[in-house]
mmCIF file with all atom_site columns, C-alpha atoms in Angstrom:
data_model
loop_
_atom_site.group_PDB
_atom_site.id
_atom_site.type_symbol
_atom_site.label_atom_id
_atom_site.label_alt_id
_atom_site.label_comp_id
_atom_site.label_asym_id
_atom_site.label_entity_id
_atom_site.label_seq_id
_atom_site.pdbx_PDB_ins_code
_atom_site.Cartn_x
_atom_site.Cartn_y
_atom_site.Cartn_z
_atom_site.occupancy
_atom_site.B_iso_or_equiv
_atom_site.pdbx_formal_charge
_atom_site.auth_seq_id
_atom_site.auth_comp_id
_atom_site.auth_asym_id
_atom_site.auth_atom_id
_atom_site.pdbx_PDB_model_num
ATOM 1  C CA . ALA Q 1 1  ? 111.486 102.875 110.222 1.00 0.00 ? 1  ALA Q CA 1
ATOM 2  C CA . GLY Q 1 2  ? 109.140 100.441 108.583 1.00 0.00 ? 2  GLY Q CA 1
ATOM 3  C CA . ALA Q 1 3  ? 109.478 97.271  106.582 1.00 0.00 ? 3  ALA Q CA 1
ATOM 4  C CA . VAL Q 1 4  ? 110.418 99.031  103.333 1.00 0.00 ? 4  VAL Q CA 1
ATOM 5  C CA . GLU Q 1 5  ? 113.260 100.840 105.061 1.00 0.00 ? 5  GLU Q CA 1
ATOM 6  C CA . ALA Q 1 6  ? 114.381 97.598  106.703 1.00 0.00 ? 6  ALA Q CA 1
ATOM 7  C CA . VAL Q 1 7  ? 114.674 95.876  103.326 1.00 0.00 ? 7  VAL Q CA 1
ATOM 8  C CA . VAL Q 1 8  ? 116.729 98.753  101.918 1.00 0.00 ? 8  VAL Q CA 1
ATOM 9  C CA . ALA Q 1 9  ? 118.960 98.594  105.010 1.00 0.00 ? 9  ALA Q CA 1
ATOM 10 C CA . ALA Q 1 10 ? 119.373 94.844  104.456 1.00 0.00 ? 10 ALA Q CA 1
ATOM 11 C CA . MET Q 1 11 ? 120.457 95.515  100.858 1.00 0.00 ? 11 MET Q CA 1
ATOM 12 C CA . ARG Q 1 12 ? 123.131 97.864  102.148 1.00 0.00 ? 12 ARG Q CA 1
ATOM 13 C CA . GLY Q 1 13 ? 124.167 95.567  104.977 1.00 0.00 ? 13 GLY Q CA 1
ATOM 14 C CA . HIS Q 1 14 ? 124.500 92.527  102.715 1.00 0.00 ? 14 HIS Q CA 1
ATOM 15 C CA . ALA Q 1 15 ? 125.886 94.246  99.645  1.00 0.00 ? 15 ALA Q CA 1
ATOM 16 C CA . GLY Q 1 16 ? 128.293 91.378  98.976  1.00 0.00 ? 16 GLY Q CA 1
ATOM 17 C CA . SER Q 1 17 ? 125.567 88.745  98.666  1.00 0.00 ? 17 SER Q CA 1
ATOM 18 C CA . ALA Q 1 18 ? 123.977 88.412  95.240  1.00 0.00 ? 18 ALA Q CA 1
ATOM 19 C CA . GLU Q 1 19 ? 121.263 86.164  96.691  1.00 0.00 ? 19 GLU Q CA 1
ATOM 20 C CA . ALA Q 1 20 ? 120.380 88.758  99.348  1.00 0.00 ? 20 ALA Q CA 1
ATOM 21 C CA . GLN Q 1 21 ? 120.186 91.454  96.683  1.00 0.00 ? 21 GLN Q CA 1
ATOM 22 C CA . GLU Q 1 22 ? 117.852 89.374  94.504  1.00 0.00 ? 22 GLU Q CA 1
ATOM 23 C CA . GLN Q 1 23 ? 115.596 88.440  97.407  1.00 0.00 ? 23 GLN Q CA 1
ATOM 24 C CA . ALA Q 1 24 ? 115.469 92.020  98.671  1.00 0.00 ? 24 ALA Q CA 1
ATOM 25 C CA . ARG Q 1 25 ? 114.435 93.235  95.239  1.00 0.00 ? 25 ARG Q CA 1
ATOM 26 C CA . ARG Q 1 26 ? 111.692 90.597  95.057  1.00 0.00 ? 26 ARG Q CA 1
ATOM 27 C CA . THR Q 1 27 ? 110.484 91.584  98.511  1.00 0.00 ? 27 THR Q CA 1
ATOM 28 C CA . LEU Q 1 28 ? 110.428 95.263  97.576  1.00 0.00 ? 28 LEU Q CA 1
ATOM 29 C CA . GLY Q 1 29 ? 108.518 94.370  94.427  1.00 0.00 ? 29 GLY Q CA 1
ATOM 30 C CA . ASN Q 1 30 ? 105.847 92.666  96.490  1.00 0.00 ? 30 ASN Q CA 1
ATOM 31 C CA . MET Q 1 31 ? 105.714 95.544  98.962  1.00 0.00 ? 31 MET Q CA 1
ATOM 32 C CA . THR Q 1 32 ? 105.425 98.251  96.313  1.00 0.00 ? 32 THR Q CA 1
ATOM 33 C CA . ALA Q 1 33 ? 103.151 96.524  93.786  1.00 0.00 ? 33 ALA Q CA 1
ATOM 34 C CA . ASP Q 1 34 ? 100.051 98.670  93.434  1.00 0.00 ? 34 ASP Q CA 1
ATOM 35 C CA . ASN Q 1 35 ? 101.027 100.572 96.588  1.00 0.00 ? 35 ASN Q CA 1
ATOM 36 C CA . ALA Q 1 36 ? 101.976 104.165 95.818  1.00 0.00 ? 36 ALA Q CA 1
ATOM 37 C CA . GLU Q 1 37 ? 102.725 104.938 99.481  1.00 0.00 ? 37 GLU Q CA 1
ATOM 38 C CA . ASN Q 1 38 ? 105.317 102.148 99.661  1.00 0.00 ? 38 ASN Q CA 1
ATOM 39 C CA . GLU Q 1 39 ? 106.774 103.206 96.303  1.00 0.00 ? 39 GLU Q CA 1
ATOM 40 C CA . ILE Q 1 40 ? 107.357 106.679 97.735  1.00 0.00 ? 40 ILE Q CA 1
ATOM 41 C CA . ARG Q 1 41 ? 108.733 105.254 100.987 1.00 0.00 ? 41 ARG Q CA 1
ATOM 42 C CA . ALA Q 1 42 ? 111.143 103.074 99.010  1.00 0.00 ? 42 ALA Q CA 1
ATOM 43 C CA . GLY Q 1 43 ? 112.288 106.072 97.008  1.00 0.00 ? 43 GLY Q CA 1
ATOM 44 C CA . LYS Q 1 44 ? 112.856 108.138 100.126 1.00 0.00 ? 44 LYS Q CA 1
ATOM 45 C CA . ALA Q 1 45 ? 114.706 105.229 101.774 1.00 0.00 ? 45 ALA Q CA 1
ATOM 46 C CA . GLY Q 1 46 ? 117.238 105.266 98.928  1.00 0.00 ? 46 GLY Q CA 1
ATOM 47 C CA . VAL Q 1 47 ? 116.202 102.123 97.097  1.00 0.00 ? 47 VAL Q CA 1
ATOM 48 C CA . ALA Q 1 48 ? 117.370 103.452 93.720  1.00 0.00 ? 48 ALA Q CA 1
ATOM 49 C CA . GLU Q 1 49 ? 120.857 104.068 95.075  1.00 0.00 ? 49 GLU Q CA 1
ATOM 50 C CA . ALA Q 1 50 ? 120.928 100.664 96.775  1.00 0.00 ? 50 ALA Q CA 1
ATOM 51 C CA . VAL Q 1 51 ? 119.807 98.954  93.569  1.00 0.00 ? 51 VAL Q CA 1
ATOM 52 C CA . VAL Q 1 52 ? 122.425 100.736 91.466  1.00 0.00 ? 52 VAL Q CA 1
ATOM 53 C CA . ALA Q 1 53 ? 125.079 99.766  94.014  1.00 0.00 ? 53 ALA Q CA 1
ATOM 54 C CA . ALA Q 1 54 ? 123.929 96.139  93.741  1.00 0.00 ? 54 ALA Q CA 1
ATOM 55 C CA . MET Q 1 55 ? 124.193 96.336  89.947  1.00 0.00 ? 55 MET Q CA 1
ATOM 56 C CA . HIS Q 1 56 ? 127.781 97.577  90.212  1.00 0.00 ? 56 HIS Q CA 1
ATOM 57 C CA . GLY Q 1 57 ? 128.707 95.102  92.928  1.00 0.00 ? 57 GLY Q CA 1
ATOM 58 C CA . HIS Q 1 58 ? 127.260 92.109  91.100  1.00 0.00 ? 58 HIS Q CA 1
ATOM 59 C CA . ALA Q 1 59 ? 127.884 92.976  87.478  1.00 0.00 ? 59 ALA Q CA 1
ATOM 60 C CA . GLY Q 1 60 ? 128.395 89.294  86.632  1.00 0.00 ? 60 GLY Q CA 1
ATOM 61 C CA . SER Q 1 61 ? 125.104 88.143  88.159  1.00 0.00 ? 61 SER Q CA 1
ATOM 62 C CA . ALA Q 1 62 ? 122.325 87.984  85.592  1.00 0.00 ? 62 ALA Q CA 1
ATOM 63 C CA . GLY Q 1 63 ? 119.785 87.511  88.385  1.00 0.00 ? 63 GLY Q CA 1
ATOM 64 C CA . VAL Q 1 64 ? 120.827 90.679  90.193  1.00 0.00 ? 64 VAL Q CA 1
ATOM 65 C CA . GLN Q 1 65 ? 120.882 92.654  86.948  1.00 0.00 ? 65 GLN Q CA 1
ATOM 66 C CA . GLU Q 1 66 ? 117.411 91.436  85.967  1.00 0.00 ? 66 GLU Q CA 1
ATOM 67 C CA . GLN Q 1 67 ? 115.888 92.146  89.374  1.00 0.00 ? 67 GLN Q CA 1
ATOM 68 C CA . ALA Q 1 68 ? 117.614 95.523  89.549  1.00 0.00 ? 68 ALA Q CA 1
ATOM 69 C CA . CYS Q 1 69 ? 116.235 96.606  86.177  1.00 0.00 ? 69 CYS Q CA 1
ATOM 70 C CA . ARG Q 1 70 ? 112.764 95.551  87.259  1.00 0.00 ? 70 ARG Q CA 1
ATOM 71 C CA . ALA Q 1 71 ? 113.115 97.495  90.496  1.00 0.00 ? 71 ALA Q CA 1
ATOM 72 C CA . LEU Q 1 72 ? 114.252 100.675 88.785  1.00 0.00 ? 72 LEU Q CA 1
ATOM 73 C CA . GLY Q 1 73 ? 111.545 100.373 86.148  1.00 0.00 ? 73 GLY Q CA 1
ATOM 74 C CA . HIS Q 1 74 ? 108.919 99.911  88.817  1.00 0.00 ? 74 HIS Q CA 1
ATOM 75 C CA . MET Q 1 75 ? 110.163 102.854 90.885  1.00 0.00 ? 75 MET Q CA 1
ATOM 76 C CA . ILE Q 1 76 ? 110.070 105.241 87.931  1.00 0.00 ? 76 ILE Q CA 1
ATOM 77 C CA . ILE Q 1 77 ? 106.338 104.620 87.499  1.00 0.00 ? 77 ILE Q CA 1
ATOM 78 C CA . ASN Q 1 78 ? 105.722 106.815 90.536  1.00 0.00 ? 78 ASN Q CA 1
ATOM 79 C CA . ASP Q 1 79 ? 105.987 110.524 89.666  1.00 0.00 ? 79 ASP Q CA 1
ATOM 80 C CA . GLU Q 1 80 ? 107.619 111.421 92.996  1.00 0.00 ? 80 GLU Q CA 1
ATOM 81 C CA . ASN Q 1 81 ? 110.402 108.911 92.352  1.00 0.00 ? 81 ASN Q CA 1
ATOM 82 C CA . LYS Q 1 82 ? 111.162 110.014 88.783  1.00 0.00 ? 82 LYS Q CA 1
ATOM 83 C CA . THR Q 1 83 ? 113.602 112.695 89.861  1.00 0.00 ? 83 THR Q CA 1
ATOM 84 C CA . ARG Q 1 84 ? 115.340 110.262 92.229  1.00 0.00 ? 84 ARG Q CA 1
ATOM 85 C CA . GLY Q 1 85 ? 115.783 107.671 89.499  1.00 0.00 ? 85 GLY Q CA 1
ATOM 86 C CA . GLY Q 1 86 ? 116.738 110.035 86.722  1.00 0.00 ? 86 GLY Q CA 1
ATOM 87 C CA . GLY Q 1 87 ? 113.554 109.506 84.724  1.00 0.00 ? 87 GLY Q CA 1
ATOM 88 C CA . GLY Q 1 88 ? 110.970 111.822 83.479  1.00 0.00 ? 88 GLY Q CA 1
#
């Protein structure tokens, strides 16, 4: 597994930490910006599911909600990820 998969695993492993969720989303944003290969890797690693879980687990955290919406929006840009995220 690579760095993208490690960040998704960290999201799952630290699901109770809003700060970890926000930082993971920012890291994924940097890793996937203008990088279609990493966008696809993130999709295959289950980032959409991890992000939705973070949204549910931290419903009261505006920071998590904002970062999660950005992550999902960014993932849907990639055609291969549209079916994973429900877009398209």
